[in-house]
Every structure is written in C-alpha cells, then in structure tokens.
C-alpha cells in the first residue's frame, strides 16, 4: 500500500486494515477507543497495540497528539493505519525529553505511529446491545 496524505496536512498514512465498509468515522466531540504504538527511529515510546483495554479519548480534547486527532476523524471503525507524523502535528520544536523506558524525541522530529480505531462507543448502537451497557 502506498502512503497517502491527509488533505491540507503533511500527515502521511498507509492503510494496514481498511476497517468497516460504509464505516462510521468519528467527529469532534465523539468518544473513541483506540490502540496504538508510537515510535521514533524504530524505538517504541508508547505501545498499547496489543493491550486488552483500548485508550478512550474525546476527539478534540487536546490530550493526544494533533497527528492522532487528525488521522482518527478520517478513519472508519476497525481501520488500522501506519502514520508518518510531521513535527508540527507531533512534539513540535520542543521535542520530548527522555523518560524511563522512553527515548528522547528531538525537536522537529517526524514520528511513526500505528493507530487502530477500535470503536466509537455510543455511536455503535448495534454493538452496544451485544456488549451490554458499560455502566
């Protein structure tokens, strides 16, 4: 698969898994369940790709890298993309200092993420009936 670019950005992506046909895509304000693995120069600094529990976040809440937010609203549920994220959508000119078990990310670095959109709870009614209520 060839890398494509998210329109209006310098964010490149390669589709590893297409996700659902007529797939639901999240929009700003939606709760999303994602799994991902972030790496810089081949060194993983964030990896919950195989985790049982996904990470839940609300699109647009600013908690995650801009590159992840930019990608996720373009992904149907079930999709898995490899992202090549430019610095301005990642750690920018500040980079990120090394921390235990995590490499330093220098200023201006492009980083790599494998991102999987596991679900959009609350929008997938059919699914919710099968799993039951989360509360």
PDB file of C-alpha atoms in Angstrom:
ATOM      1  CA  UNK A   1       0.000   0.000   0.000  1.00  0.00           C
ATOM      2  CA  UNK A   2       1.264   3.449  -0.860  1.00  0.00           C
ATOM      3  CA  UNK A   3       1.369   6.272   1.626  1.00  0.00           C
ATOM      4  CA  UNK A   4      -1.360   8.853   1.186  1.00  0.00           C
ATOM      5  CA  UNK A   5      -1.608  12.315   2.694  1.00  0.00           C
ATOM      6  CA  UNK A   6      -4.465  13.669   4.812  1.00  0.00           C
ATOM      7  CA  UNK A   7      -5.754  16.626   2.828  1.00  0.00           C
ATOM      8  CA  UNK A   8      -4.466  20.001   3.970  1.00  0.00           C
ATOM      9  CA  UNK A   9      -1.741  18.492   6.182  1.00  0.00           C
ATOM     10  CA  UNK A  10       1.701  16.958   5.968  1.00  0.00           C
ATOM     11  CA  UNK A  11       0.428  13.818   7.711  1.00  0.00           C
ATOM     12  CA  UNK A  12       1.156  10.682   5.699  1.00  0.00           C
ATOM     13  CA  UNK A  13      -0.619   7.401   6.238  1.00  0.00           C
ATOM     14  CA  UNK A  14      -0.619   3.873   4.906  1.00  0.00           C
ATOM     15  CA  UNK A  15      -3.766   1.789   5.356  1.00  0.00           C
ATOM     16  CA  UNK A  16      -2.891  -1.522   7.067  1.00  0.00           C
ATOM     17  CA  UNK A  17      -6.539  -2.546   7.597  1.00  0.00           C
ATOM     18  CA  UNK A  18      -9.445  -0.849   5.854  1.00  0.00           C
ATOM     19  CA  UNK A  19     -11.988  -1.134   8.654  1.00  0.00           C
ATOM     20  CA  UNK A  20     -15.732  -1.398   8.202  1.00  0.00           C
ATOM     21  CA  UNK A  21     -17.299  -0.790   4.793  1.00  0.00           C
ATOM     22  CA  UNK A  22     -19.540   2.300   4.956  1.00  0.00           C
ATOM     23  CA  UNK A  23     -17.565   2.695   8.134  1.00  0.00           C
ATOM     24  CA  UNK A  24     -18.592   5.083  10.811  1.00  0.00           C
ATOM     25  CA  UNK A  25     -15.972   7.830  11.268  1.00  0.00           C
ATOM     26  CA  UNK A  26     -15.718   9.816  14.480  1.00  0.00           C
ATOM     27  CA  UNK A  27     -16.178  13.579  14.582  1.00  0.00           C
ATOM     28  CA  UNK A  28     -15.069  16.217  17.072  1.00  0.00           C
ATOM     29  CA  UNK A  29     -16.647  15.547  20.466  1.00  0.00           C
ATOM     30  CA  UNK A  30     -17.035  11.796  19.934  1.00  0.00           C
ATOM     31  CA  UNK A  31     -15.636   9.316  22.409  1.00  0.00           C
ATOM     32  CA  UNK A  32     -13.187   6.998  20.617  1.00  0.00           C
ATOM     33  CA  UNK A  33     -11.470   3.790  21.627  1.00  0.00           C
ATOM     34  CA  UNK A  34      -8.006   3.475  20.090  1.00  0.00           C
ATOM     35  CA  UNK A  35      -4.924   1.295  20.284  1.00  0.00           C
ATOM     36  CA  UNK A  36      -1.558   2.485  19.079  1.00  0.00           C
ATOM     37  CA  UNK A  37       2.181   2.122  19.001  1.00  0.00           C
ATOM     38  CA  UNK A  38       4.317   5.225  18.695  1.00  0.00           C
ATOM     39  CA  UNK A  39       7.969   5.063  17.730  1.00  0.00           C
ATOM     40  CA  UNK A  40      10.837   7.312  16.784  1.00  0.00           C
ATOM     41  CA  UNK A  41      13.718   5.925  14.737  1.00  0.00           C
ATOM     42  CA  UNK A  42      12.405   2.419  15.368  1.00  0.00           C
ATOM     43  CA  UNK A  43      12.306   2.842  19.168  1.00  0.00           C
ATOM     44  CA  UNK A  44       8.814   2.483  20.606  1.00  0.00           C
ATOM     45  CA  UNK A  45       7.904   5.118  23.200  1.00  0.00           C
ATOM     46  CA  UNK A  46       4.189   4.353  23.541  1.00  0.00           C
ATOM     47  CA  UNK A  47       2.704   0.929  22.902  1.00  0.00           C
ATOM     48  CA  UNK A  48      -0.787  -0.312  23.720  1.00  0.00           C
ATOM     49  CA  UNK A  49      -1.353  -2.022  20.373  1.00  0.00           C
ATOM     50  CA  UNK A  50      -1.802  -5.463  21.956  1.00  0.00           C
ATOM     51  CA  UNK A  51      -3.448  -4.192  25.144  1.00  0.00           C
ATOM     52  CA  UNK A  52      -6.736  -5.714  26.221  1.00  0.00           C
ATOM     53  CA  UNK A  53      -8.168  -2.293  27.092  1.00  0.00           C
ATOM     54  CA  UNK A  54      -8.000   0.451  24.465  1.00  0.00           C
ATOM     55  CA  UNK A  55      -7.407   4.091  25.343  1.00  0.00           C
ATOM     56  CA  UNK A  56     -10.606   6.151  25.415  1.00  0.00           C
ATOM     57  CA  UNK A  57     -10.460   9.817  24.477  1.00  0.00           C
ATOM     58  CA  UNK A  58     -12.791  12.508  23.224  1.00  0.00           C
ATOM     59  CA  UNK A  59     -11.876  13.892  19.796  1.00  0.00           C
ATOM     60  CA  UNK A  60     -10.784  17.499  20.162  1.00  0.00           C
ATOM     61  CA  UNK A  61      -9.997  17.425  23.888  1.00  0.00           C
ATOM     62  CA  UNK A  62      -6.331  18.148  23.185  1.00  0.00           C
ATOM     63  CA  UNK A  63      -4.988  15.219  25.239  1.00  0.00           C
ATOM     64  CA  UNK A  64      -3.411  13.433  22.310  1.00  0.00           C
ATOM     65  CA  UNK A  65      -1.020  14.434  19.570  1.00  0.00           C
ATOM     66  CA  UNK A  66      -2.576  16.524  16.809  1.00  0.00           C
ATOM     67  CA  UNK A  67      -1.453  13.887  14.317  1.00  0.00           C
ATOM     68  CA  UNK A  68      -3.566  11.240  16.041  1.00  0.00           C
ATOM     69  CA  UNK A  69      -6.622  13.519  16.175  1.00  0.00           C
ATOM     70  CA  UNK A  70      -6.123  14.426  12.511  1.00  0.00           C
ATOM     71  CA  UNK A  71      -5.943  10.780  11.478  1.00  0.00           C
ATOM     72  CA  UNK A  72      -8.727   9.382  13.638  1.00  0.00           C
ATOM     73  CA  UNK A  73     -11.513  11.554  12.149  1.00  0.00           C
ATOM     74  CA  UNK A  74     -10.556  10.195   8.723  1.00  0.00           C
ATOM     75  CA  UNK A  75     -10.641   6.539   9.809  1.00  0.00           C
ATOM     76  CA  UNK A  76     -13.609   4.181   9.750  1.00  0.00           C
ATOM     77  CA  UNK A  77     -14.116   1.958  12.802  1.00  0.00           C
ATOM     78  CA  UNK A  78     -11.834  -1.076  12.650  1.00  0.00           C
ATOM     79  CA  UNK A  79      -9.243   0.671  10.499  1.00  0.00           C
ATOM     80  CA  UNK A  80      -5.551   0.403  11.264  1.00  0.00           C
ATOM     81  CA  UNK A  81      -3.183   2.974   9.761  1.00  0.00           C
ATOM     82  CA  UNK A  82       0.536   3.491   9.867  1.00  0.00           C
ATOM     83  CA  UNK A  83       1.133   7.202  10.346  1.00  0.00           C
ATOM     84  CA  UNK A  84       4.158   9.273   9.443  1.00  0.00           C
ATOM     85  CA  UNK A  85       3.535  12.336  11.615  1.00  0.00           C
ATOM     86  CA  UNK A  86       5.341  15.622  10.936  1.00  0.00           C
ATOM     87  CA  UNK A  87       6.773  17.550  13.890  1.00  0.00           C
ATOM     88  CA  UNK A  88       4.060  20.220  13.815  1.00  0.00           C
ATOM     89  CA  UNK A  89       1.446  17.512  14.492  1.00  0.00           C
ATOM     90  CA  UNK A  90       3.684  15.680  16.969  1.00  0.00           C
ATOM     91  CA  UNK A  91       6.124  17.075  19.549  1.00  0.00           C
ATOM     92  CA  UNK A  92       6.986  20.191  17.533  1.00  0.00           C
ATOM     93  CA  UNK A  93      10.046  22.318  18.109  1.00  0.00           C
ATOM     94  CA  UNK A  94      10.168  21.348  21.761  1.00  0.00           C
ATOM     95  CA  UNK A  95      10.663  17.645  21.178  1.00  0.00           C
ATOM     96  CA  UNK A  96      10.210  15.490  24.243  1.00  0.00           C
ATOM     97  CA  UNK A  97      12.814  14.686  26.898  1.00  0.00           C
ATOM     98  CA  UNK A  98      13.767  11.095  27.596  1.00  0.00           C
ATOM     99  CA  UNK A  99      11.915   9.443  30.460  1.00  0.00           C
ATOM    100  CA  UNK A 100      12.260   5.961  31.994  1.00  0.00           C
ATOM    101  CA  UNK A 101      11.961   3.435  29.189  1.00  0.00           C
ATOM    102  CA  UNK A 102      11.210   6.123  26.613  1.00  0.00           C
ATOM    103  CA  UNK A 103      13.727   7.630  24.184  1.00  0.00           C
ATOM    104  CA  UNK A 104      14.288  11.354  23.803  1.00  0.00           C
ATOM    105  CA  UNK A 105      12.480  12.801  20.813  1.00  0.00           C
ATOM    106  CA  UNK A 106      14.476  15.667  19.355  1.00  0.00           C
ATOM    107  CA  UNK A 107      12.943  18.975  18.235  1.00  0.00           C
ATOM    108  CA  UNK A 108      11.459  18.847  14.752  1.00  0.00           C
ATOM    109  CA  UNK A 109      11.258  15.033  14.662  1.00  0.00           C
ATOM    110  CA  UNK A 110       8.846  13.122  12.413  1.00  0.00           C
ATOM    111  CA  UNK A 111       7.461  10.176  14.312  1.00  0.00           C
ATOM    112  CA  UNK A 112       5.747   6.935  13.378  1.00  0.00           C
ATOM    113  CA  UNK A 113       2.503   5.617  14.820  1.00  0.00           C
ATOM    114  CA  UNK A 114       0.461   2.551  14.144  1.00  0.00           C
ATOM    115  CA  UNK A 115      -3.071   3.606  15.039  1.00  0.00           C
ATOM    116  CA  UNK A 116      -6.140   1.423  15.263  1.00  0.00           C
ATOM    117  CA  UNK A 117      -9.644   2.820  15.737  1.00  0.00           C
ATOM    118  CA  UNK A 118     -11.233   0.106  17.873  1.00  0.00           C
ATOM    119  CA  UNK A 119     -14.600   1.770  18.317  1.00  0.00           C
ATOM    120  CA  UNK A 120     -16.762   4.844  18.766  1.00  0.00           C
ATOM    121  CA  UNK A 121     -18.832   3.950  21.854  1.00  0.00           C
ATOM    122  CA  UNK A 122     -22.275   5.489  21.872  1.00  0.00           C
ATOM    123  CA  UNK A 123     -22.444   5.657  18.087  1.00  0.00           C
ATOM    124  CA  UNK A 124     -22.336   1.928  17.526  1.00  0.00           C
ATOM    125  CA  UNK A 125     -25.773   1.028  18.867  1.00  0.00           C
ATOM    126  CA  UNK A 126     -25.801  -2.480  17.381  1.00  0.00           C
ATOM    127  CA  UNK A 127     -22.544  -3.218  19.111  1.00  0.00           C
ATOM    128  CA  UNK A 128     -23.681  -1.751  22.405  1.00  0.00           C
ATOM    129  CA  UNK A 129     -26.648  -4.127  22.571  1.00  0.00           C
ATOM    130  CA  UNK A 130     -24.315  -7.073  22.175  1.00  0.00           C
ATOM    131  CA  UNK A 131     -21.806  -5.934  24.803  1.00  0.00           C
ATOM    132  CA  UNK A 132     -24.404  -4.523  27.159  1.00  0.00           C
ATOM    133  CA  UNK A 133     -24.060  -1.240  28.998  1.00  0.00           C
ATOM    134  CA  UNK A 134     -20.639  -0.109  30.220  1.00  0.00           C
ATOM    135  CA  UNK A 135     -22.000   1.361  33.441  1.00  0.00           C
TER     136      UNK A 135
END
